[in-house]
Every structure is written in structure tokens, then in C-alpha cells.
Coordinates of C-alpha atoms in Angstrom, one line a residue:
M1188 CA 141.3 91.2 27.8
L1189 CA 144.4 88.9 29.5
P1190 CA 144.9 85.8 28.3
S1191 CA 143.7 82.8 30.4
A1192 CA 146.5 81.0 32.9
R1193 CA 146.0 78.2 30.4
T1194 CA 146.6 80.2 27.8
R1195 CA 149.8 81.7 28.9
G1196 CA 150.9 78.1 29.7
V1197 CA 150.3 76.9 26.4
R1198 CA 152.3 79.8 25.0
S1199 CA 155.0 79.4 27.3
V1200 CA 155.4 75.6 26.0
V1201 CA 155.2 76.6 22.5
V1202 CA 158.3 79.2 22.6
L1203 CA 160.1 76.8 24.8
V1204 CA 159.4 74.2 22.5
L1205 CA 160.8 76.3 19.6
A1206 CA 163.4 77.3 21.4
A1207 CA 165.0 74.0 21.9
I1208 CA 164.3 73.2 18.6
C1209 CA 166.4 76.6 17.7
G1210 CA 169.0 75.1 19.9
L1211 CA 168.6 77.8 22.6
V1212 CA 167.3 75.8 26.0
G1213 CA 167.3 72.1 26.4
L1214 CA 164.3 69.8 26.1
S1215 CA 165.3 69.0 29.7
E1216 CA 164.4 72.6 30.8
I1217 CA 161.0 72.8 29.8
A1218 CA 158.7 73.0 32.4
W1219 CA 155.3 72.0 31.3
A1220 CA 151.8 73.8 32.1
G1221 CA 148.8 72.1 33.9
E1222 CA 148.5 70.3 36.7
Q1223 CA 151.1 68.0 36.7
A1224 CA 154.6 69.5 35.5
A1225 CA 156.2 66.8 32.9
F1226 CA 159.8 65.7 33.5
P1227 CA 162.0 64.5 31.6
T1228 CA 161.6 60.3 31.5
A1229 CA 163.6 57.5 29.4
D1230 CA 162.5 54.0 28.8
L1231 CA 165.7 52.2 29.7
S1232 CA 164.3 48.7 28.7
K1233 CA 164.9 49.7 25.0
A1234 CA 168.4 51.7 25.8
K1235 CA 171.5 50.5 24.3
P1236 CA 174.7 51.0 26.6
S1237 CA 176.9 53.7 25.1
V1238 CA 180.2 52.0 26.7
F1239 CA 179.7 48.1 27.1
D1240 CA 177.1 45.5 27.5
V1241 CA 178.7 42.4 28.8
H1242 CA 177.8 38.9 30.5
V1243 CA 180.1 38.5 33.5
N1244 CA 180.3 34.7 32.5
N1245 CA 182.3 35.6 29.5
L1246 CA 185.0 37.9 30.9
S1247 CA 188.8 36.4 31.2
D1248 CA 190.2 35.7 34.7
E1249 CA 193.5 35.7 33.0
G1250 CA 195.5 38.0 35.3
V1251 CA 193.0 39.5 37.4
P1252 CA 194.3 40.1 40.7
R1253 CA 192.9 37.4 43.5
L1254 CA 191.9 38.7 46.4
R1255 CA 192.4 36.4 49.6
P1256 CA 190.4 36.9 52.6
W1257 CA 192.1 38.6 55.5
R1258 CA 190.1 37.0 58.2
T1259 CA 187.1 34.0 57.5
I1260 CA 184.6 34.0 60.7
E1261 CA 182.2 31.1 60.7
I1262 CA 178.8 31.9 62.3
D1263 CA 177.9 29.6 65.5
P1264 CA 175.5 27.2 63.8
E1265 CA 172.9 27.2 65.6
Y1266 CA 172.5 31.5 66.1
C1267 CA 173.8 32.0 62.2
G1268 CA 171.1 34.5 60.6
A1269 CA 171.5 35.8 57.2
W1270 CA 171.5 39.6 58.6
I1271 CA 174.9 40.6 59.4
V1272 CA 175.9 43.8 60.5
A1273 CA 179.8 44.8 62.0
G1274 CA 180.8 47.5 64.1
D1275 CA 183.0 48.5 67.3
L1276 CA 181.2 47.0 70.2
T1277 CA 184.1 46.6 73.3
G1278 CA 185.7 50.0 72.3
D1279 CA 189.0 48.2 71.3
G1280 CA 189.1 49.8 67.8
V1281 CA 188.3 46.5 65.9
A1282 CA 184.8 45.6 64.6
E1283 CA 183.0 43.0 65.8
I1284 CA 180.4 40.6 63.8
V1285 CA 177.1 40.7 64.9
S1286 CA 174.6 37.8 63.0
A1287 CA 170.8 38.1 63.4
K1288 CA 168.2 35.6 63.1
N1289 CA 164.4 36.5 62.0
G1290 CA 161.6 35.5 63.8
T1291 CA 157.5 35.0 61.4
L1292 CA 154.8 36.2 62.8
A1293 CA 152.8 36.1 59.3
R1294 CA 153.6 36.3 56.2
D1295 CA 156.1 39.0 55.5
T1296 CA 155.8 39.6 58.9
H1297 CA 159.2 39.4 61.3
Y1298 CA 160.9 40.4 64.0
T1299 CA 164.6 39.8 65.5
A1300 CA 164.5 36.6 67.4
S1301 CA 168.4 36.1 68.1
V1302 CA 171.5 38.1 68.1
V1303 CA 175.1 36.1 68.3
V1304 CA 178.3 38.3 68.1
H1305 CA 181.5 36.8 66.8
R1306 CA 185.5 38.5 67.5
L1307 CA 187.6 38.6 64.6
D1308 CA 189.1 35.4 65.9
G1309 CA 185.8 33.9 65.3
S1310 CA 185.1 33.2 68.6
V1311 CA 182.0 34.0 70.3
L1312 CA 181.6 37.3 72.5
W1313 CA 177.9 36.7 73.3
K1314 CA 174.3 35.2 72.1
W1315 CA 170.9 36.6 73.0
G1316 CA 167.5 35.7 72.4
N1317 CA 165.7 32.1 71.1
P1318 CA 167.8 30.9 68.0
A1319 CA 164.6 28.6 67.3
A1320 CA 163.8 31.1 64.0
K1321 CA 163.5 30.9 60.8
N1322 CA 166.3 31.6 59.1
R1323 CA 165.3 33.9 55.6
L1324 CA 166.3 37.3 54.2
H1325 CA 164.5 38.8 51.7
H1326 CA 163.9 42.0 53.6
D1327 CA 165.7 43.9 56.4
V1328 CA 166.4 42.1 59.9
A1329 CA 165.6 45.1 62.7
C1330 CA 169.2 44.9 64.2
Q1331 CA 171.7 47.7 64.0
I1332 CA 175.0 48.8 65.8
Y1333 CA 174.7 52.6 67.5
D1334 CA 175.6 54.7 70.3
L1335 CA 172.4 55.3 71.3
D1336 CA 173.0 56.6 74.7
G1337 CA 176.0 58.9 73.7
D1338 CA 178.3 57.1 75.8
G1339 CA 181.5 56.9 73.7
R1340 CA 180.3 52.8 73.5
N1341 CA 178.0 50.8 70.7
E1342 CA 175.2 48.7 71.5
V1343 CA 173.4 46.5 69.8
V1344 CA 169.2 47.2 69.3
V1345 CA 167.3 45.5 67.8
A1346 CA 163.4 45.2 67.2
A1347 CA 162.1 42.0 68.8
D1348 CA 158.5 41.1 69.1
C1349 CA 156.2 43.9 70.2
R1350 CA 159.8 45.7 72.2
V1351 CA 162.4 47.3 71.2
V1352 CA 165.6 45.7 73.6
V1353 CA 169.0 47.6 73.6
L1354 CA 171.6 45.5 74.2
E1355 CA 175.0 46.7 76.0
G1356 CA 177.8 45.8 73.1
T1357 CA 180.2 44.3 75.4
T1358 CA 178.2 41.4 77.0
G1359 CA 174.9 41.1 75.7
K1360 CA 172.8 42.4 78.9
V1361 CA 169.8 44.1 78.4
R1362 CA 170.2 48.0 79.2
R1363 CA 166.9 49.4 78.1
E1364 CA 163.7 47.6 76.4
F1365 CA 160.2 49.3 75.3
E1366 CA 156.8 48.5 73.8
I1367 CA 155.9 48.7 70.0
P1368 CA 152.7 47.9 68.2
R1369 CA 152.7 44.1 66.8
G1370 CA 154.3 43.9 63.4
A1371 CA 156.4 46.8 64.2
S1372 CA 159.4 45.4 63.9
D1373 CA 159.9 45.2 60.2
C1374 CA 163.5 47.4 60.5
I1375 CA 164.6 50.1 62.7
T1376 CA 166.3 53.0 62.1
F1377 CA 168.1 55.9 64.0
C1378 CA 167.2 59.9 63.1
N1379 CA 167.2 62.9 65.1
L1380 CA 163.5 64.2 65.1
S1381 CA 164.0 66.4 68.7
G1382 CA 166.8 68.4 67.3
N1383 CA 169.5 67.1 70.0
R1384 CA 173.3 67.7 68.8
R1385 CA 173.1 63.8 67.6
A1386 CA 170.4 61.1 66.3
T1387 CA 168.9 60.1 69.3
D1388 CA 165.6 59.1 68.2
M1389 CA 163.8 55.7 66.1
L1390 CA 161.7 54.9 63.3
V1391 CA 160.0 51.4 63.6
K1392 CA 157.4 50.3 60.9
T1393 CA 155.0 47.6 59.8
R1394 CA 156.2 45.7 56.4
Y1395 CA 154.3 48.7 54.0
T1396 CA 151.5 50.3 56.4
Q1397 CA 152.8 52.5 59.2
L1398 CA 155.4 53.9 60.8
W1399 CA 156.0 55.2 64.7
A1400 CA 158.9 57.5 65.9
Y1401 CA 160.2 57.1 69.7
N1402 CA 162.6 59.1 71.7
S1403 CA 165.9 57.2 72.8
Q1404 CA 163.4 56.4 76.4
G1405 CA 160.9 54.6 74.3
E1406 CA 158.3 57.7 74.5
P1407 CA 156.4 57.9 71.4
L1408 CA 156.7 61.0 69.4
W1409 CA 154.4 60.2 66.6
T1410 CA 152.6 57.9 63.6
V1411 CA 151.5 57.9 60.4
A1412 CA 149.9 55.1 58.4
K1413 CA 150.7 55.1 54.2
P1414 CA 152.3 58.5 54.4
G1415 CA 151.3 60.1 51.1
G1416 CA 148.6 57.9 50.6
C1417 CA 150.9 55.0 49.3
R1418 CA 153.3 52.2 51.1
T1419 CA 156.3 53.0 53.5
S1420 CA 159.6 52.4 52.2
H1421 CA 161.4 49.6 53.0
Q1422 CA 163.7 51.8 55.3
P1423 CA 162.8 55.3 55.7
F1424 CA 165.4 57.8 55.0
P1425 CA 166.2 60.4 57.5
I1426 CA 167.4 63.9 56.1
D1427 CA 167.4 67.4 57.7
L1428 CA 166.2 68.7 54.2
D1429 CA 165.6 72.7 55.2
G1430 CA 168.8 72.8 57.7
D1431 CA 167.0 73.2 61.0
G1432 CA 168.8 70.6 63.1
R1433 CA 165.7 68.4 63.0
D1434 CA 165.5 65.5 60.6
E1435 CA 162.5 65.0 58.1
V1436 CA 161.9 61.5 56.9
I1437 CA 161.5 60.3 53.3
A1438 CA 158.9 57.5 54.2
G1439 CA 158.3 56.2 50.8
Y1440 CA 156.4 58.1 48.1
A1441 CA 156.3 61.4 50.6
A1442 CA 158.2 63.1 52.9
L1443 CA 157.1 63.9 56.4
N1444 CA 158.6 66.5 58.7
H1445 CA 159.9 66.0 61.9
D1446 CA 156.4 65.5 63.5
G1447 CA 155.3 63.3 61.4
T1448 CA 153.1 66.1 59.3
E1449 CA 153.3 65.5 55.3
R1450 CA 155.8 67.6 53.2
W1451 CA 155.4 66.4 50.1
R1452 CA 154.8 63.9 47.9
L1453 CA 155.6 62.8 44.5
P1454 CA 153.6 64.0 41.4
D1455 CA 150.5 61.7 40.9
E1456 CA 152.1 60.2 37.7
L1457 CA 154.8 58.6 39.8
R1458 CA 152.3 57.8 42.5
R1459 CA 150.2 56.0 40.3
R1460 CA 152.4 53.2 39.0
G1461 CA 152.1 52.0 42.5
G1462 CA 154.7 49.1 44.5
H1463 CA 156.6 51.0 47.1
A1464 CA 160.1 52.7 47.4
D1465 CA 163.1 50.3 47.9
S1466 CA 166.4 52.6 47.7
I1467 CA 166.3 55.7 48.8
R1468 CA 170.0 57.6 48.6
L1469 CA 171.5 61.6 49.1
F1470 CA 173.1 62.1 45.8
R1471 CA 174.2 65.4 46.3
D1472 CA 173.8 67.8 49.4
G1473 CA 172.8 71.5 49.4
P1474 CA 172.3 74.5 51.3
R1475 CA 168.4 74.6 50.4
P1476 CA 166.0 72.2 49.9
E1477 CA 166.4 72.5 45.9
D1478 CA 169.6 72.3 45.8
K1479 CA 169.5 68.8 46.8
R1480 CA 169.8 65.7 44.7
I1481 CA 168.1 62.6 46.0
L1482 CA 167.5 59.3 44.1
L1483 CA 164.4 56.8 44.7
T1484 CA 163.7 53.4 43.5
H1485 CA 160.4 52.0 43.0
C1486 CA 159.8 48.3 43.4
G1487 CA 156.4 47.5 40.9
G1488 CA 156.3 50.9 39.6
N1489 CA 160.2 50.7 37.5
C1490 CA 161.2 53.8 38.1
L1491 CA 164.5 55.2 39.3
D1492 CA 163.5 58.9 39.9
M1493 CA 166.7 62.2 40.7
L1494 CA 164.4 64.1 42.9
D1495 CA 165.3 68.0 44.8
G1496 CA 164.9 67.9 48.3
A1497 CA 161.6 69.8 47.3
G1498 CA 160.2 67.0 46.1
A1499 CA 160.3 68.4 42.2
V1500 CA 161.7 65.5 39.9
K1501 CA 164.2 66.3 37.5
W1502 CA 164.0 62.8 35.6
T1503 CA 162.9 59.8 36.0
A1504 CA 164.5 56.2 34.2
T1505 CA 161.9 54.1 33.8
G1506 CA 161.3 49.9 32.4
L1507 CA 163.3 48.2 34.7
H1508 CA 162.6 46.9 38.2
F1509 CA 165.2 49.0 39.6
E1510 CA 166.6 47.8 43.3
S1511 CA 169.6 49.1 45.0
V1512 CA 171.1 51.9 43.8
F1513 CA 174.4 53.3 45.0
F1514 CA 176.7 56.4 43.5
G1515 CA 180.6 57.0 43.2
E1516 CA 183.7 58.4 40.7
L1517 CA 183.6 55.4 38.8
D1518 CA 184.8 56.9 35.8
A1519 CA 186.9 60.3 35.9
D1520 CA 186.2 61.2 32.3
V1521 CA 182.0 61.4 32.8
P1522 CA 180.9 64.3 34.0
G1523 CA 179.5 64.5 37.1
Q1524 CA 179.2 60.9 39.6
E1525 CA 177.8 57.5 37.7
I1526 CA 175.1 56.1 39.3
V1527 CA 174.9 51.5 39.8
V1528 CA 171.5 49.8 40.2
D1529 CA 171.0 46.3 40.2
I1530 CA 167.8 45.1 38.3
C1531 CA 165.8 42.7 40.1
H1532 CA 163.1 39.9 39.8
T1533 CA 164.6 38.4 36.9
P1534 CA 165.7 34.7 36.1
W1535 CA 169.1 33.6 37.6
G1536 CA 172.1 34.3 34.9
Q1537 CA 170.1 36.9 33.4
S1538 CA 170.5 39.7 36.5
P1539 CA 171.5 43.0 34.8
L1540 CA 174.1 45.3 37.2
V1541 CA 174.0 48.6 35.3
I1542 CA 175.6 51.8 35.1
L1543 CA 174.2 55.2 34.7
D1544 CA 175.3 58.7 34.0
Q1545 CA 174.0 61.5 36.3
R1546 CA 171.1 62.5 34.1
G1547 CA 170.1 58.7 33.9
R1548 CA 171.4 58.1 30.3
L1549 CA 172.9 54.1 30.3
L1550 CA 176.5 54.2 30.5
G1551 CA 176.7 50.2 30.8
R1552 CA 175.4 47.3 31.8
Y1553 CA 176.8 43.7 33.2
M1554 CA 174.5 40.7 33.2
T1555 CA 174.9 38.9 36.2
M1556 CA 174.0 35.3 37.4
R1557 CA 172.2 37.7 40.4
S1558 CA 172.8 41.6 40.5
R1559 CA 171.2 42.2 43.8
C1560 CA 173.9 43.0 46.1
H1561 CA 176.5 45.1 45.3
R1562 CA 178.6 48.2 46.5
L1563 CA 181.1 50.8 45.4
I1564 CA 184.6 50.6 47.1
D1565 CA 187.9 52.4 46.3
W1566 CA 190.0 49.4 46.7
F1567 CA 193.2 50.5 44.9
G1568 CA 193.5 54.0 45.8
E1569 CA 193.3 55.3 42.8
G1570 CA 190.5 57.9 43.4
Q1571 CA 188.2 55.6 41.4
D1572 CA 185.5 53.6 43.1
L1573 CA 184.8 49.9 41.7
I1574 CA 181.7 47.7 42.0
A1575 CA 181.7 45.1 44.9
A1576 CA 179.5 42.7 42.8
G1577 CA 178.5 40.0 45.8
Q1578 CA 177.0 37.2 43.5
T1579 CA 179.8 37.9 40.8
R1580 CA 182.8 37.8 43.6
A1581 CA 184.5 40.6 42.0
L1582 CA 185.3 44.1 41.6
L1583 CA 184.3 45.9 38.1
D1584 CA 185.1 48.7 36.9
A1585 CA 182.6 51.1 34.7
H1586 CA 184.4 49.4 31.3
G1587 CA 183.1 46.5 31.4
H1588 CA 186.3 44.6 33.0
K1589 CA 187.0 42.7 36.3
R1590 CA 189.1 44.6 38.1
A1591 CA 189.6 41.8 41.1
L1592 CA 188.0 38.5 41.8
L1593 CA 186.9 38.1 45.4
E1594 CA 188.1 34.5 46.5
T1595 CA 185.8 32.6 49.3
P1596 CA 187.9 29.4 50.5
P1597 CA 185.2 26.9 51.5
S1598 CA 184.6 26.1 55.3
P1599 CA 183.3 22.8 56.9
G1600 CA 180.7 24.9 58.4
A1601 CA 179.6 26.8 55.3
A1602 CA 179.9 24.1 53.0
A1603 CA 177.3 21.7 54.9
S1604 CA 174.9 24.3 54.5
D1605 CA 175.1 24.8 50.4
T1606 CA 172.2 22.7 49.9
Q1607 CA 171.1 24.3 46.5
G1608 CA 175.0 24.0 44.7
R1609 CA 174.9 27.7 45.0
Y1610 CA 175.3 30.4 47.5
C1611 CA 173.5 34.2 47.8
Y1612 CA 176.4 35.9 48.3
L1613 CA 175.9 39.4 50.3
V1614 CA 178.2 42.5 50.2
H1615 CA 178.8 44.8 52.8
L1616 CA 181.5 47.9 54.0
A1617 CA 182.3 48.4 57.3
D1618 CA 186.0 49.9 59.0
I1619 CA 187.2 46.7 60.6
T1620 CA 190.2 47.6 61.7
G1621 CA 189.7 50.9 62.5
N1622 CA 191.9 52.5 59.8
G1623 CA 189.8 54.7 58.5
R1624 CA 189.0 52.7 55.7
P1625 CA 186.2 50.9 54.4
D1626 CA 186.7 47.1 54.3
L1627 CA 185.1 44.6 52.1
L1628 CA 182.3 42.0 53.6
L1629 CA 180.9 39.2 51.6
S1630 CA 178.4 36.4 53.9
T1631 CA 176.4 33.8 52.7
V1632 CA 172.5 32.9 52.7
P1633 CA 172.0 31.1 54.9
G1634 CA 174.6 32.9 56.6
S1635 CA 177.2 30.5 57.8
V1636 CA 180.1 32.1 57.0
V1637 CA 181.7 36.0 56.4
W1638 CA 184.9 36.3 54.7
I1639 CA 186.7 40.0 55.3
Y1640 CA 188.6 41.6 53.1
R1641 CA 190.9 44.1 54.7
N1642 CA 191.6 47.4 52.5
D1643 CA 195.2 48.3 53.0
N1644 CA 195.1 51.0 49.8
G1645 CA 191.8 52.5 49.3
A1646 CA 190.7 56.0 50.0
K1647 CA 190.1 56.9 53.7
N1648 CA 186.1 57.8 52.4
L1649 CA 183.7 56.5 55.3
S1650 CA 182.0 59.7 55.3
R1651 CA 181.0 59.8 51.7
N1652 CA 177.6 59.5 50.6
R1653 CA 177.3 55.8 50.5
Q1654 CA 176.0 52.6 52.3
T1655 CA 178.6 52.0 55.1
M1656 CA 178.2 50.2 58.2
P1657 CA 177.2 50.2 61.4
V1658 CA 174.4 53.1 60.8
N1659 CA 170.9 52.0 59.3
A1660 CA 172.2 49.1 57.8
T1661 CA 169.8 47.9 55.0
L1662 CA 169.7 45.6 52.3
Y1663 CA 167.8 48.0 50.2

């Protein structure tokens, strides 16, 4: 009589566990039997960093280089919004600064109300919309820079109240607009669902419940509510998982095919934790879905997952409110790329920024005043990424040291809006000067001023897998 599948599964687990004890295989290679496959899990709330654990206020500034901004842009006081994107709108090879305000329809439901564009000399290129809107920023604002029609010139594309509006980059004139459902203006994402040579389709969404896909002419392609039975992510993540020339969409705890049908969803064990997806990144590409690696953070579920492109969980870290995740080469002595993620919803002054290795093990922890906004950048041309920490206004390395200080000289407009005695500083990357290197931008909330730091020595690495503007910019 042949053993049952359950019996065979139990025997296999016993054999693997014994092999692990004997050192023949690693515990992370064990595939557990049953409906739910187990995966390596670590509670980082109880973990101690193996390299460093410091508060940034205790780090000395002595001998640390101070970086003065190359340009300081005061945003038009009537139109200034906390959302900032940057890109070349005039075709002259250098970027303009775009600031957008949001309007509120209801609690947590918003739309893009106005836009102002500044040249690098601070002058206004154009304005659009009604600036009499609430200037909040705890979410993405649906304003992006993109060459939607493929003519070689960027447009500014916004999701306004019940409509998507395409604005000419040089003048701000409306080139095209089409209707969308009320409330479907939480963000806007460009993707290639149609199999064209470039991304010409768009995704819009409500805050947490539904997505709509449109082509470049505003014709509806599909809509999906609660993908995988869960809330949507803050920004859907388009990626061609199977190499067929069409993007799939990771829309939260589930991946959708290019036609909106469900491809896979996270295991029940992770979906039951609740919350929603905050940050989604392609950590490693590969020819097959199984070769790809994707990072995903859970807001409210307190998880950071490493997935493959087929939705299999390789490991998960728990115990902390992981928010925005980035990765790069921070330490050449650590195998693979390192992961940097901020820990959100903590008291002021007790906001961790943590560094993990590619297997999710805790290497270092910076305690900061506010860790919410950060990016990675090779600033000194050493082939090593540094952490640009917005609120700390410093470049930090993987060993617990400040490598540079970002000076933010006051300006009249900024000082007038500093009503709480402290700013929130957002950090962005964009090729401002057209030299192929990502420059560094800091902006305030309220968004009255932008400081630009020109990157003259760093690697020309805008093509690497990290968040850069102008395409699909997000806070998450």
C-alpha cells in the first residue's frame, strides 16, 4: 500500500530537518508539506544589528563635508504644493521643477488641483488649475512627468477630479483629457499593457479599493476591485513577469495579468495580517518569473517580503512597520545588495532607518528624528551607495557614519511657513543637469522651497533598479 501524500510530506520534512541538523542543507531550503508552504521568518523587533546601532544625534559632524545646494528654488507661494517631481519639459536637456497641490473630496480621497512649473533660475514657466486646495502630503499626488505620445517631449499628466489631464510640457496647455470615476485620482502609473514598444497605458485608482486601466487615448481596458481580495497598494507596480512584452501589475497582495485577471496572490498567512502594500521594488531581474526577486512591504501587516516573480515567498521579516524600501551596493564586503527601509508610525525622534542584507538579516540601525523619506545615491564616485536621509539632512553609510551634511540655507518663503519650528524634509533623485547622474533634491512640507545638490562625481546609474524621477514617482 502506497503512503498517502500527507504521510510522504511528513516523511520528507523529517528527512530535511535531520539533514539540516547534520549540516547537509540549510533550514531556509526546507519546503514544508501541507496546504501552506512555510518560509523563513524573522522578527526584527527583537533582533540586534550585527554592525552598528546609533542615534544620528549622537554622531559627530566634525570633519564631515558640508554640501551647499547648487540651486535653491522658492516655489510660487500661491501654487506651492508638497508634491514635487522634476524632469525636462522644454527639451533643452535640463530639468524643470514641478509642484502640485491636492484637493480633498473626502477623508483620504483626493485629486490633483493645481500645478506650477519652475525653471532652474526660479522663474515660473507656467501654472495650471485652482490653487485654493488643501496642501497636505501623506500620500502620493497624481502628478507625473512622462512622454505619453512618444514625440520626444515630456508632458505633465495629472489625475484631476473625475478626469485625467495631459498638459503640454512647455506651455501647460491641455493637450488631452478623459473622464475617470470620481475618487479614482489617488495616483497615476504608466505601464505597457497593450504590448506596444513603450509604456503608453495608464493605471488610476481609489485610495485602497479599485484600479482602472486606460490606453493613451483614454479608452478603458479593464477594472479590478480588491485584487486578491485585499486592499490595493499605494502605487501599483508594473513589471513584465513572463517576458511577453506586456506588463503584469502587482496591485497589492496580488499580481494581475495584463488583462486584469489574477495571476497570483500572497499566501493566506501573509494576507491575513491585513493592512495593504506600501512599497514594491524589483530587487533582481531574471529571464523567468522564478528568477526575479521582488521586495514588498506591508503597512499595518508589519512585514517585509522577498518574493519571486511567481509569487513564492523566499523570506519575510516581521515585527516592524516597514515603509519605503530601497536597495543598492552599500558595503562591498557583504554578499549581494543591501536593503534600506524606514520604520514608520513611531514617535518623533525614535524613527528607525534599518539596513538588511539580501536574506533579511539586520546589519545596522540608525535611530533618527524622522526616517520616512530616504533614497540611495553614489555621491563620491566610489561605487558605493550612501543613504540620503531627508529629515537628517545627511548622507549616511553602512557602518554608522555620516559621510556628508546637506546644508539647507533658509529662504524668506520657507521661513514663513515653518510654523512648527521644524520641517519635514523630502528627498528625491533626478537628473537635473542632463549629465546622466542622479542629482539630489530636498524639499519641504509645506512645499515652499527645493534645494538642489548637483552630483558631479557619482556613477551615472539612473538605469539601476532604484526610485528615480520622473517616471512613476512615489512616496512609497
